[in-house]
PDB file of N, CA and C in Angstrom:
ATOM      1  N   MET A   1     -12.483  -9.285 -19.530  1.00 50.00           N
ATOM      2  CA  MET A   1     -13.271  -9.470 -18.325  1.00 50.00           C
ATOM      3  C   MET A   1     -13.598  -8.129 -17.676  1.00 50.00           C
ATOM      4  N   SER A   2     -12.623  -7.251 -17.527  1.00 58.00           N
ATOM      5  CA  SER A   2     -12.858  -5.991 -16.843  1.00 58.00           C
ATOM      6  C   SER A   2     -13.786  -5.065 -17.622  1.00 58.00           C
ATOM      7  N   GLU A   3     -13.951  -5.300 -18.925  1.00 71.00           N
ATOM      8  CA  GLU A   3     -14.792  -4.422 -19.733  1.00 71.00           C
ATOM      9  C   GLU A   3     -16.261  -4.520 -19.349  1.00 71.00           C
ATOM     10  N   ASN A   4     -16.681  -5.600 -18.693  1.00 84.00           N
ATOM     11  CA  ASN A   4     -18.075  -5.786 -18.322  1.00 84.00           C
ATOM     12  C   ASN A   4     -18.374  -5.418 -16.868  1.00 84.00           C
ATOM     13  N   LEU A   5     -17.384  -4.940 -16.144  1.00 89.00           N
ATOM     14  CA  LEU A   5     -17.602  -4.592 -14.735  1.00 89.00           C
ATOM     15  C   LEU A   5     -18.378  -3.289 -14.610  1.00 89.00           C
ATOM     16  N   THR A   6     -19.154  -3.223 -13.550  1.00 92.00           N
ATOM     17  CA  THR A   6     -19.865  -1.994 -13.207  1.00 92.00           C
ATOM     18  C   THR A   6     -19.300  -1.456 -11.908  1.00 92.00           C
ATOM     19  N   LEU A   7     -19.708  -0.284 -11.535  1.00 91.00           N
ATOM     20  CA  LEU A   7     -19.265   0.282 -10.259  1.00 91.00           C
ATOM     21  C   LEU A   7     -19.702  -0.601  -9.099  1.00 91.00           C
ATOM     22  N   ASP A   8     -20.853  -1.245  -9.224  1.00 94.00           N
ATOM     23  CA  ASP A   8     -21.297  -2.187  -8.192  1.00 94.00           C
ATOM     24  C   ASP A   8     -20.293  -3.314  -7.991  1.00 94.00           C
ATOM     25  N   ASN A   9     -19.617  -3.728  -9.069  1.00 92.00           N
ATOM     26  CA  ASN A   9     -18.611  -4.777  -8.965  1.00 92.00           C
ATOM     27  C   ASN A   9     -17.385  -4.330  -8.179  1.00 92.00           C
ATOM     28  N   MET A  10     -17.245  -3.043  -7.989  1.00 94.00           N
ATOM     29  CA  MET A  10     -16.102  -2.494  -7.265  1.00 94.00           C
ATOM     30  C   MET A  10     -16.450  -2.210  -5.797  1.00 94.00           C
ATOM     31  N   ALA A  11     -17.594  -2.672  -5.350  1.00 96.00           N
ATOM     32  CA  ALA A  11     -18.087  -2.363  -4.009  1.00 96.00           C
ATOM     33  C   ALA A  11     -17.164  -2.853  -2.898  1.00 96.00           C
ATOM     34  N   VAL A  12     -16.510  -3.992  -3.089  1.00 96.00           N
ATOM     35  CA  VAL A  12     -15.677  -4.549  -2.019  1.00 96.00           C
ATOM     36  C   VAL A  12     -14.512  -3.625  -1.662  1.00 96.00           C
ATOM     37  N   PRO A  13     -13.651  -3.222  -2.604  1.00 97.00           N
ATOM     38  CA  PRO A  13     -12.563  -2.326  -2.210  1.00 97.00           C
ATOM     39  C   PRO A  13     -13.048  -0.943  -1.808  1.00 97.00           C
ATOM     40  N   LEU A  14     -14.146  -0.490  -2.398  1.00 97.00           N
ATOM     41  CA  LEU A  14     -14.674   0.821  -2.012  1.00 97.00           C
ATOM     42  C   LEU A  14     -15.226   0.798  -0.588  1.00 97.00           C
ATOM     43  N   ARG A  15     -15.855  -0.308  -0.207  1.00 97.00           N
ATOM     44  CA  ARG A  15     -16.333  -0.463   1.167  1.00 97.00           C
ATOM     45  C   ARG A  15     -15.142  -0.499   2.132  1.00 97.00           C
ATOM     46  N   ALA A  16     -14.107  -1.227   1.756  1.00 97.00           N
ATOM     47  CA  ALA A  16     -12.910  -1.286   2.595  1.00 97.00           C
ATOM     48  C   ALA A  16     -12.317   0.097   2.769  1.00 97.00           C
ATOM     49  N   LEU A  17     -12.271   0.878   1.696  1.00 97.00           N
ATOM     50  CA  LEU A  17     -11.746   2.244   1.788  1.00 97.00           C
ATOM     51  C   LEU A  17     -12.600   3.097   2.723  1.00 97.00           C
ATOM     52  N   ARG A  18     -13.902   2.970   2.614  1.00 97.00           N
ATOM     53  CA  ARG A  18     -14.799   3.724   3.493  1.00 97.00           C
ATOM     54  C   ARG A  18     -14.565   3.358   4.961  1.00 97.00           C
ATOM     55  N   LEU A  19     -14.446   2.067   5.249  1.00 97.00           N
ATOM     56  CA  LEU A  19     -14.214   1.640   6.625  1.00 97.00           C
ATOM     57  C   LEU A  19     -12.841   2.072   7.134  1.00 97.00           C
ATOM     58  N   LEU A  20     -11.827   1.999   6.269  1.00 97.00           N
ATOM     59  CA  LEU A  20     -10.494   2.457   6.680  1.00 97.00           C
ATOM     60  C   LEU A  20     -10.504   3.949   6.998  1.00 97.00           C
ATOM     61  N   SER A  21     -11.248   4.725   6.212  1.00 97.00           N
ATOM     62  CA  SER A  21     -11.290   6.167   6.479  1.00 97.00           C
ATOM     63  C   SER A  21     -11.997   6.465   7.798  1.00 97.00           C
ATOM     64  N   LEU A  22     -12.960   5.645   8.166  1.00 97.00           N
ATOM     65  CA  LEU A  22     -13.646   5.821   9.447  1.00 97.00           C
ATOM     66  C   LEU A  22     -12.770   5.390  10.625  1.00 97.00           C
ATOM     67  N   ASP A  23     -12.130   4.236  10.475  1.00 97.00           N
ATOM     68  CA  ASP A  23     -11.346   3.674  11.573  1.00 97.00           C
ATOM     69  C   ASP A  23      -9.965   4.293  11.722  1.00 97.00           C
ATOM     70  N   PHE A  24      -9.371   4.719  10.617  1.00 97.00           N
ATOM     71  CA  PHE A  24      -7.974   5.168  10.639  1.00 97.00           C
ATOM     72  C   PHE A  24      -7.789   6.530   9.987  1.00 97.00           C
ATOM     73  N   GLY A  25      -8.793   7.364  10.084  1.00 96.00           N
ATOM     74  CA  GLY A  25      -8.727   8.692   9.477  1.00 96.00           C
ATOM     75  C   GLY A  25      -7.596   9.561   9.998  1.00 96.00           C
ATOM     76  N   HIS A  26      -7.046   9.211  11.135  1.00 97.00           N
ATOM     77  CA  HIS A  26      -5.949   9.978  11.741  1.00 97.00           C
ATOM     78  C   HIS A  26      -4.582   9.609  11.163  1.00 97.00           C
ATOM     79  N   LEU A  27      -4.519   8.528  10.373  1.00 97.00           N
ATOM     80  CA  LEU A  27      -3.242   8.077   9.822  1.00 97.00           C
ATOM     81  C   LEU A  27      -2.863   8.893   8.586  1.00 97.00           C
ATOM     82  N   PRO A  28      -1.579   8.856   8.209  1.00 97.00           N
ATOM     83  CA  PRO A  28      -1.144   9.591   7.016  1.00 97.00           C
ATOM     84  C   PRO A  28      -1.929   9.145   5.780  1.00 97.00           C
ATOM     85  N   ALA A  29      -2.273  10.098   4.943  1.00 96.00           N
ATOM     86  CA  ALA A  29      -3.042   9.791   3.738  1.00 96.00           C
ATOM     87  C   ALA A  29      -2.143   9.191   2.666  1.00 96.00           C
ATOM     88  N   PRO A  30      -2.487   7.990   2.198  1.00 97.00           N
ATOM     89  CA  PRO A  30      -1.729   7.385   1.105  1.00 97.00           C
ATOM     90  C   PRO A  30      -2.340   7.770  -0.239  1.00 97.00           C
ATOM     91  N   ASN A  31      -1.641   7.423  -1.304  1.00 97.00           N
ATOM     92  CA  ASN A  31      -2.269   7.422  -2.623  1.00 97.00           C
ATOM     93  C   ASN A  31      -3.139   6.176  -2.645  1.00 97.00           C
ATOM     94  N   MET A  32      -4.355   6.294  -3.155  1.00 97.00           N
ATOM     95  CA  MET A  32      -5.291   5.177  -3.152  1.00 97.00           C
ATOM     96  C   MET A  32      -5.645   4.800  -4.585  1.00 97.00           C
ATOM     97  N   HIS A  33      -5.765   3.498  -4.815  1.00 97.00           N
ATOM     98  CA  HIS A  33      -6.043   3.044  -6.177  1.00 97.00           C
ATOM     99  C   HIS A  33      -6.976   1.836  -6.135  1.00 97.00           C
ATOM    100  N   VAL A  34      -8.021   1.904  -6.938  1.00 97.00           N
ATOM    101  CA  VAL A  34      -8.942   0.796  -7.153  1.00 97.00           C
ATOM    102  C   VAL A  34      -8.979   0.593  -8.658  1.00 97.00           C
ATOM    103  N   SER A  35      -8.946  -0.659  -9.106  1.00 95.00           N
ATOM    104  CA  SER A  35      -8.849  -0.934 -10.530  1.00 95.00           C
ATOM    105  C   SER A  35      -9.785  -2.054 -10.946  1.00 95.00           C
ATOM    106  N   THR A  36     -10.307  -1.946 -12.150  1.00 94.00           N
ATOM    107  CA  THR A  36     -11.131  -3.028 -12.693  1.00 94.00           C
ATOM    108  C   THR A  36     -10.284  -4.256 -13.036  1.00 94.00           C
ATOM    109  N   VAL A  37      -8.980  -4.087 -13.113  1.00 94.00           N
ATOM    110  CA  VAL A  37      -8.103  -5.230 -13.381  1.00 94.00           C
ATOM    111  C   VAL A  37      -8.089  -6.168 -12.176  1.00 94.00           C
ATOM    112  N   TYR A  38      -8.064  -5.593 -10.965  1.00 94.00           N
ATOM    113  CA  TYR A  38      -8.109  -6.368  -9.715  1.00 94.00           C
ATOM    114  C   TYR A  38      -9.277  -5.829  -8.881  1.00 94.00           C
ATOM    115  N   PRO A  39     -10.508  -6.211  -9.202  1.00 95.00           N
ATOM    116  CA  PRO A  39     -11.682  -5.594  -8.569  1.00 95.00           C
ATOM    117  C   PRO A  39     -11.866  -5.898  -7.093  1.00 95.00           C
ATOM    118  N   GLU A  40     -11.071  -6.766  -6.516  1.00 96.00           N
ATOM    119  CA  GLU A  40     -11.175  -7.062  -5.084  1.00 96.00           C
ATOM    120  C   GLU A  40     -10.052  -6.398  -4.294  1.00 96.00           C
ATOM    121  N   ARG A  41      -9.228  -5.566  -4.944  1.00 97.00           N
ATOM    122  CA  ARG A  41      -8.036  -5.012  -4.307  1.00 97.00           C
ATOM    123  C   ARG A  41      -8.140  -3.499  -4.126  1.00 97.00           C
ATOM    124  N   LEU A  42      -7.659  -3.059  -2.975  1.00 98.00           N
ATOM    125  CA  LEU A  42      -7.471  -1.642  -2.682  1.00 98.00           C
ATOM    126  C   LEU A  42      -5.977  -1.441  -2.456  1.00 98.00           C
ATOM    127  N   GLU A  43      -5.383  -0.547  -3.217  1.00 98.00           N
ATOM    128  CA  GLU A  43      -3.954  -0.293  -3.078  1.00 98.00           C
ATOM    129  C   GLU A  43      -3.726   1.030  -2.370  1.00 98.00           C
ATOM    130  N   LEU A  44      -2.893   0.989  -1.335  1.00 98.00           N
ATOM    131  CA  LEU A  44      -2.486   2.177  -0.587  1.00 98.00           C
ATOM    132  C   LEU A  44      -0.983   2.325  -0.781  1.00 98.00           C
ATOM    133  N   THR A  45      -0.566   3.413  -1.411  1.00 98.00           N
ATOM    134  CA  THR A  45       0.829   3.588  -1.781  1.00 98.00           C
ATOM    135  C   THR A  45       1.393   4.848  -1.147  1.00 98.00           C
ATOM    136  N   PHE A  46       2.628   4.728  -0.670  1.00 97.00           N
ATOM    137  CA  PHE A  46       3.336   5.831  -0.022  1.00 97.00           C
ATOM    138  C   PHE A  46       4.618   6.118  -0.795  1.00 97.00           C
ATOM    139  N   TYR A  47       4.828   7.376  -1.139  1.00 96.00           N
ATOM    140  CA  TYR A  47       6.045   7.792  -1.827  1.00 96.00           C
ATOM    141  C   TYR A  47       6.873   8.622  -0.859  1.00 96.00           C
ATOM    142  N   ASP A  48       8.104   8.200  -0.647  1.00 91.00           N
ATOM    143  CA  ASP A  48       9.017   8.886   0.280  1.00 91.00           C
ATOM    144  C   ASP A  48       8.417   9.022   1.672  1.00 91.00           C
ATOM    145  N   ASP A  49       7.648   8.033   2.100  1.00 92.00           N
ATOM    146  CA  ASP A  49       7.019   8.068   3.423  1.00 92.00           C
ATOM    147  C   ASP A  49       6.977   6.665   4.035  1.00 92.00           C
ATOM    148  N   PRO A  50       8.146   6.084   4.341  1.00 93.00           N
ATOM    149  CA  PRO A  50       8.124   4.761   4.967  1.00 93.00           C
ATOM    150  C   PRO A  50       7.450   4.776   6.336  1.00 93.00           C
ATOM    151  N   ALA A  51       7.466   5.917   7.025  1.00 95.00           N
ATOM    152  CA  ALA A  51       6.790   6.007   8.322  1.00 95.00           C
ATOM    153  C   ALA A  51       5.275   5.882   8.146  1.00 95.00           C
ATOM    154  N   GLY A  52       4.737   6.439   7.075  1.00 96.00           N
ATOM    155  CA  GLY A  52       3.313   6.288   6.780  1.00 96.00           C
ATOM    156  C   GLY A  52       2.966   4.836   6.505  1.00 96.00           C
ATOM    157  N   PHE A  53       3.808   4.162   5.736  1.00 97.00           N
ATOM    158  CA  PHE A  53       3.636   2.729   5.481  1.00 97.00           C
ATOM    159  C   PHE A  53       3.618   1.972   6.799  1.00 97.00           C
ATOM    160  N   GLU A  54       4.570   2.284   7.662  1.00 96.00           N
ATOM    161  CA  GLU A  54       4.686   1.576   8.945  1.00 96.00           C
ATOM    162  C   GLU A  54       3.460   1.818   9.829  1.00 96.00           C
ATOM    163  N   ALA A  55       2.952   3.045   9.839  1.00 97.00           N
ATOM    164  CA  ALA A  55       1.758   3.345  10.637  1.00 97.00           C
ATOM    165  C   ALA A  55       0.559   2.513  10.162  1.00 97.00           C
ATOM    166  N   TRP A  56       0.391   2.411   8.853  1.00 98.00           N
ATOM    167  CA  TRP A  56      -0.697   1.605   8.310  1.00 98.00           C
ATOM    168  C   TRP A  56      -0.465   0.122   8.539  1.00 98.00           C
ATOM    169  N   ARG A  57       0.789  -0.315   8.421  1.00 97.00           N
ATOM    170  CA  ARG A  57       1.104  -1.724   8.675  1.00 97.00           C
ATOM    171  C   ARG A  57       0.693  -2.107  10.083  1.00 97.00           C
ATOM    172  N   GLU A  58       1.052  -1.264  11.046  1.00 97.00           N
ATOM    173  CA  GLU A  58       0.689  -1.541  12.436  1.00 97.00           C
ATOM    174  C   GLU A  58      -0.820  -1.492  12.635  1.00 97.00           C
ATOM    175  N   ALA A  59      -1.482  -0.498  12.060  1.00 97.00           N
ATOM    176  CA  ALA A  59      -2.932  -0.359  12.229  1.00 97.00           C
ATOM    177  C   ALA A  59      -3.679  -1.561  11.656  1.00 97.00           C
ATOM    178  N   LEU A  60      -3.191  -2.077  10.546  1.00 98.00           N
ATOM    179  CA  LEU A  60      -3.837  -3.229   9.912  1.00 98.00           C
ATOM    180  C   LEU A  60      -3.327  -4.563  10.444  1.00 98.00           C
ATOM    181  N   ARG A  61      -2.442  -4.493  11.437  1.00 97.00           N
ATOM    182  CA  ARG A  61      -1.897  -5.674  12.114  1.00 97.00           C
ATOM    183  C   ARG A  61      -1.198  -6.644  11.158  1.00 97.00           C
ATOM    184  N   VAL A  62      -0.424  -6.057  10.267  1.00 97.00           N
ATOM    185  CA  VAL A  62       0.403  -6.873   9.372  1.00 97.00           C
ATOM    186  C   VAL A  62       1.705  -7.156  10.112  1.00 97.00           C
ATOM    187  N   ALA A  63       2.046  -8.407  10.257  1.00 97.00           N
ATOM    188  CA  ALA A  63       3.275  -8.779  10.963  1.00 97.00           C
ATOM    189  C   ALA A  63       4.496  -8.250  10.210  1.00 97.00           C
ATOM    190  N   PRO A  64       5.511  -7.797  10.946  1.00 96.00           N
ATOM    191  CA  PRO A  64       6.720  -7.292  10.279  1.00 96.00           C
ATOM    192  C   PRO A  64       7.339  -8.304   9.318  1.00 96.00           C
ATOM    193  N   ASP A  65       7.283  -9.581   9.660  1.00 96.00           N
ATOM    194  CA  ASP A  65       7.886 -10.583   8.775  1.00 96.00           C
ATOM    195  C   ASP A  65       7.047 -10.861   7.525  1.00 96.00           C
ATOM    196  N   ALA A  66       5.852 -10.258   7.434  1.00 97.00           N
ATOM    197  CA  ALA A  66       5.026 -10.392   6.238  1.00 97.00           C
ATOM    198  C   ALA A  66       5.321  -9.290   5.211  1.00 97.00           C
ATOM    199  N   VAL A  67       6.199  -8.370   5.569  1.00 97.00           N
ATOM    200  CA  VAL A  67       6.584  -7.277   4.674  1.00 97.00           C
ATOM    201  C   VAL A  67       7.752  -7.731   3.814  1.00 97.00           C
ATOM    202  N   THR A  68       7.647  -7.500   2.528  1.00 96.00           N
ATOM    203  CA  THR A  68       8.766  -7.809   1.643  1.00 96.00           C
ATOM    204  C   THR A  68       9.508  -6.520   1.306  1.00 96.00           C
ATOM    205  N   TYR A  69      10.802  -6.673   1.067  1.00 95.00           N
ATOM    206  CA  TYR A  69      11.640  -5.535   0.692  1.00 95.00           C
ATOM    207  C   TYR A  69      12.402  -5.905  -0.570  1.00 95.00           C
ATOM    208  N   ARG A  70      12.422  -4.971  -1.497  1.00 91.00           N
ATOM    209  CA  ARG A  70      13.234  -5.167  -2.703  1.00 91.00           C
ATOM    210  C   ARG A  70      13.793  -3.819  -3.123  1.00 91.00           C
ATOM    211  N   VAL A  71      14.744  -3.890  -4.024  1.00 89.00           N
ATOM    212  CA  VAL A  71      15.398  -2.687  -4.529  1.00 89.00           C
ATOM    213  C   VAL A  71      15.173  -2.642  -6.029  1.00 89.00           C
ATOM    214  N   GLN A  72      14.904  -1.453  -6.537  1.00 84.00           N
ATOM    215  CA  GLN A  72      14.723  -1.279  -7.980  1.00 84.00           C
ATOM    216  C   GLN A  72      15.437  -0.009  -8.422  1.00 84.00           C
ATOM    217  N   ASN A  73      15.361   0.279  -9.700  1.00 82.00           N
ATOM    218  CA  ASN A  73      15.951   1.495 -10.252  1.00 82.00           C
ATOM    219  C   ASN A  73      17.455   1.541 -10.011  1.00 82.00           C
ATOM    220  N   ASP A  74      18.124   0.441 -10.367  1.00 80.00           N
ATOM    221  CA  ASP A  74      19.586   0.338 -10.214  1.00 80.00           C
ATOM    222  C   ASP A  74      20.048   0.625  -8.791  1.00 80.00           C
ATOM    223  N   GLY A  75      19.301   0.126  -7.809  1.00 77.00           N
ATOM    224  CA  GLY A  75      19.690   0.278  -6.410  1.00 77.00           C
ATOM    225  C   GLY A  75      19.375   1.627  -5.806  1.00 77.00           C
ATOM    226  N   GLN A  76      18.581   2.437  -6.487  1.00 81.00           N
ATOM    227  CA  GLN A  76      18.285   3.784  -5.990  1.00 81.00           C
ATOM    228  C   GLN A  76      16.975   3.883  -5.216  1.00 81.00           C
ATOM    229  N   THR A  77      16.102   2.888  -5.388  1.00 89.00           N
ATOM    230  CA  THR A  77      14.786   2.953  -4.755  1.00 89.00           C
ATOM    231  C   THR A  77      14.518   1.671  -3.972  1.00 89.00           C
ATOM    232  N   GLY A  78      14.143   1.829  -2.696  1.00 90.00           N
ATOM    233  CA  GLY A  78      13.723   0.708  -1.877  1.00 90.00           C
ATOM    234  C   GLY A  78      12.211   0.597  -1.923  1.00 90.00           C
ATOM    235  N   VAL A  79      11.705  -0.629  -1.945  1.00 94.00           N
ATOM    236  CA  VAL A  79      10.264  -0.862  -2.032  1.00 94.00           C
ATOM    237  C   VAL A  79       9.847  -1.819  -0.924  1.00 94.00           C
ATOM    238  N   LEU A  80       8.924  -1.372  -0.092  1.00 95.00           N
ATOM    239  CA  LEU A  80       8.301  -2.209   0.928  1.00 95.00           C
ATOM    240  C   LEU A  80       6.909  -2.579   0.439  1.00 95.00           C
ATOM    241  N   SER A  81       6.485  -3.819   0.671  1.00 97.00           N
ATOM    242  CA  SER A  81       5.124  -4.188   0.282  1.00 97.00           C
ATOM    243  C   SER A  81       4.586  -5.265   1.211  1.00 97.00           C
ATOM    244  N   ALA A  82       3.278  -5.233   1.366  1.00 98.00           N
ATOM    245  CA  ALA A  82       2.570  -6.209   2.186  1.00 98.00           C
ATOM    246  C   ALA A  82       1.103  -6.188   1.776  1.00 98.00           C
ATOM    247  N   SER A  83       0.432  -7.291   2.018  1.00 98.00           N
ATOM    248  CA  SER A  83      -1.008  -7.383   1.734  1.00 98.00           C
ATOM    249  C   SER A  83      -1.717  -7.964   2.937  1.00 98.00           C
ATOM    250  N   VAL A  84      -2.965  -7.543   3.106  1.00 98.00           N
ATOM    251  CA  VAL A  84      -3.786  -8.043   4.199  1.00 98.00           C
ATOM    252  C   VAL A  84      -5.244  -8.024   3.741  1.00 98.00           C
ATOM    253  N   ASP A  85      -6.026  -8.959   4.219  1.00 97.00           N
ATOM    254  CA  ASP A  85      -7.459  -8.940   3.947  1.00 97.00           C
ATOM    255  C   ASP A  85      -8.120  -8.028   4.972  1.00 97.00           C
ATOM    256  N   HIS A  86      -8.974  -7.137   4.476  1.00 97.00           N
ATOM    257  CA  HIS A  86      -9.684  -6.219   5.367  1.00 97.00           C
ATOM    258  C   HIS A  86     -11.052  -5.929   4.750  1.00 97.00           C
ATOM    259  N   ALA A  87     -12.094  -6.182   5.508  1.00 95.00           N
ATOM    260  CA  ALA A  87     -13.468  -5.923   5.076  1.00 95.00           C
ATOM    261  C   ALA A  87     -13.772  -6.604   3.747  1.00 95.00           C
ATOM    262  N   GLY A  88     -13.206  -7.785   3.531  1.00 96.00           N
ATOM    263  CA  GLY A  88     -13.470  -8.547   2.324  1.00 96.00           C
ATOM    264  C   GLY A  88     -12.588  -8.205   1.133  1.00 96.00           C
ATOM    265  N   ALA A  89     -11.772  -7.166   1.258  1.00 97.00           N
ATOM    266  CA  ALA A  89     -10.884  -6.760   0.170  1.00 97.00           C
ATOM    267  C   ALA A  89      -9.445  -7.114   0.506  1.00 97.00           C
ATOM    268  N   THR A  90      -8.645  -7.273  -0.508  1.00 98.00           N
ATOM    269  CA  THR A  90      -7.207  -7.370  -0.310  1.00 98.00           C
ATOM    270  C   THR A  90      -6.665  -5.952  -0.310  1.00 98.00           C
ATOM    271  N   VAL A  91      -6.083  -5.554   0.799  1.00 98.00           N
ATOM    272  CA  VAL A  91      -5.482  -4.229   0.904  1.00 98.00           C
ATOM    273  C   VAL A  91      -3.987  -4.413   0.712  1.00 98.00           C
ATOM    274  N   ARG A  92      -3.464  -3.763  -0.301  1.00 98.00           N
ATOM    275  CA  ARG A  92      -2.046  -3.881  -0.617  1.00 98.00           C
ATOM    276  C   ARG A  92      -1.350  -2.575  -0.253  1.00 98.00           C
ATOM    277  N   LEU A  93      -0.403  -2.672   0.660  1.00 98.00           N
ATOM    278  CA  LEU A  93       0.406  -1.528   1.078  1.00 98.00           C
ATOM    279  C   LEU A  93       1.724  -1.556   0.313  1.00 98.00           C
ATOM    280  N   THR A  94       2.134  -0.414  -0.204  1.00 97.00           N
ATOM    281  CA  THR A  94       3.417  -0.310  -0.893  1.00 97.00           C
ATOM    282  C   THR A  94       4.041   1.026  -0.540  1.00 97.00           C
ATOM    283  N   ALA A  95       5.350   1.008  -0.306  1.00 96.00           N
ATOM    284  CA  ALA A  95       6.088   2.250  -0.055  1.00 96.00           C
ATOM    285  C   ALA A  95       7.325   2.273  -0.933  1.00 96.00           C
ATOM    286  N   TYR A  96       7.583   3.419  -1.530  1.00 95.00           N
ATOM    287  CA  TYR A  96       8.785   3.651  -2.330  1.00 95.00           C
ATOM    288  C   TYR A  96       9.588   4.756  -1.664  1.00 95.00           C
ATOM    289  N   ALA A  97      10.878   4.552  -1.546  1.00 93.00           N
ATOM    290  CA  ALA A  97      11.732   5.583  -0.953  1.00 93.00           C
ATOM    291  C   ALA A  97      13.120   5.516  -1.580  1.00 93.00           C
ATOM    292  N   ASP A  98      13.722   6.680  -1.747  1.00 88.00           N
ATOM    293  CA  ASP A  98      15.089   6.738  -2.246  1.00 88.00           C
ATOM    294  C   ASP A  98      16.029   6.095  -1.244  1.00 88.00           C
ATOM    295  N   ILE A  99      16.991   5.376  -1.768  1.00 84.00           N
ATOM    296  CA  ILE A  99      18.044   4.819  -0.923  1.00 84.00           C
ATOM    297  C   ILE A  99      19.165   5.843  -0.891  1.00 84.00           C
ATOM    298  N   VAL A 100      19.471   6.299   0.293  1.00 78.00           N
ATOM    299  CA  VAL A 100      20.496   7.320   0.451  1.00 78.00           C
ATOM    300  C   VAL A 100      21.850   6.643   0.564  1.00 78.00           C
ATOM    301  N   ALA A 101      22.790   7.083  -0.264  1.00 69.00           N
ATOM    302  CA  ALA A 101      24.150   6.524  -0.216  1.00 69.00           C
ATOM    303  C   ALA A 101      24.832   6.991   1.063  1.00 69.00           C
ATOM    304  N   PRO A 102      25.664   6.141   1.660  1.00 64.00           N
ATOM    305  CA  PRO A 102      26.371   6.554   2.871  1.00 64.00           C
ATOM    306  C   PRO A 102      27.316   7.722   2.582  1.00 64.00           C
ATOM    307  N   VAL A 103      27.403   8.584   3.548  1.00 60.00           N
ATOM    308  CA  VAL A 103      28.283   9.742   3.427  1.00 60.00           C
ATOM    309  C   VAL A 103      29.683   9.337   3.885  1.00 60.00           C
ATOM    310  N   LEU A 104      30.650   9.604   3.066  1.00 63.00           N
ATOM    311  CA  LEU A 104      32.033   9.266   3.406  1.00 63.00           C
ATOM    312  C   LEU A 104      32.669  10.474   4.091  1.00 63.00           C
ATOM    313  N   VAL A 105      33.240  10.225   5.262  1.00 68.00           N
ATOM    314  CA  VAL A 105      33.906  11.282   6.010  1.00 68.00           C
ATOM    315  C   VAL A 105      35.390  10.954   6.073  1.00 68.00           C
ATOM    316  N   GLY A 106      36.193  11.833   5.568  1.00 67.00           N
ATOM    317  CA  GLY A 106      37.624  11.621   5.619  1.00 67.00           C
ATOM    318  C   GLY A 106      38.072  10.399   4.830  1.00 67.00           C
ATOM    319  N   GLY A 107      37.286  10.004   3.820  1.00 58.00           N
ATOM    320  CA  GLY A 107      37.667   8.870   2.989  1.00 58.00           C
ATOM    321  C   GLY A 107      37.308   7.519   3.584  1.00 58.00           C
ATOM    322  N   ALA A 108      36.710   7.483   4.780  1.00 54.00           N
ATOM    323  CA  ALA A 108      36.339   6.214   5.419  1.00 54.00           C
ATOM    324  C   ALA A 108      34.883   5.891   5.089  1.00 54.00           C
ATOM    325  N   ALA A 109      34.624   4.619   4.973  1.00 52.00           N
ATOM    326  CA  ALA A 109      33.233   4.207   4.699  1.00 52.00           C
ATOM    327  C   ALA A 109      32.502   3.933   5.988  1.00 52.00           C
TER     328      ALA A 109
END
């Protein structure tokens, strides 16, 4: 299916990206991804920047309870994710961050 797509078919997420850059240009810059596999989706990804994820979550009015959290990489990486419709596209926010082990002081946890 994706082999027959044209750039015109990608107009929805590209339009959403253009509008987000106009409306929220002051927010932290995420990694951005548009794919022919999901031609209606714009992905905004944050690495080691949960505050950037949170700023975008608030700007896009995603409710806190709509955010999912999971752990991967044998408990070393936390992943936040949420999706919202914006300008006709599904905007998917994702953040990856290292999970810091608690520091033991004097042998106490």
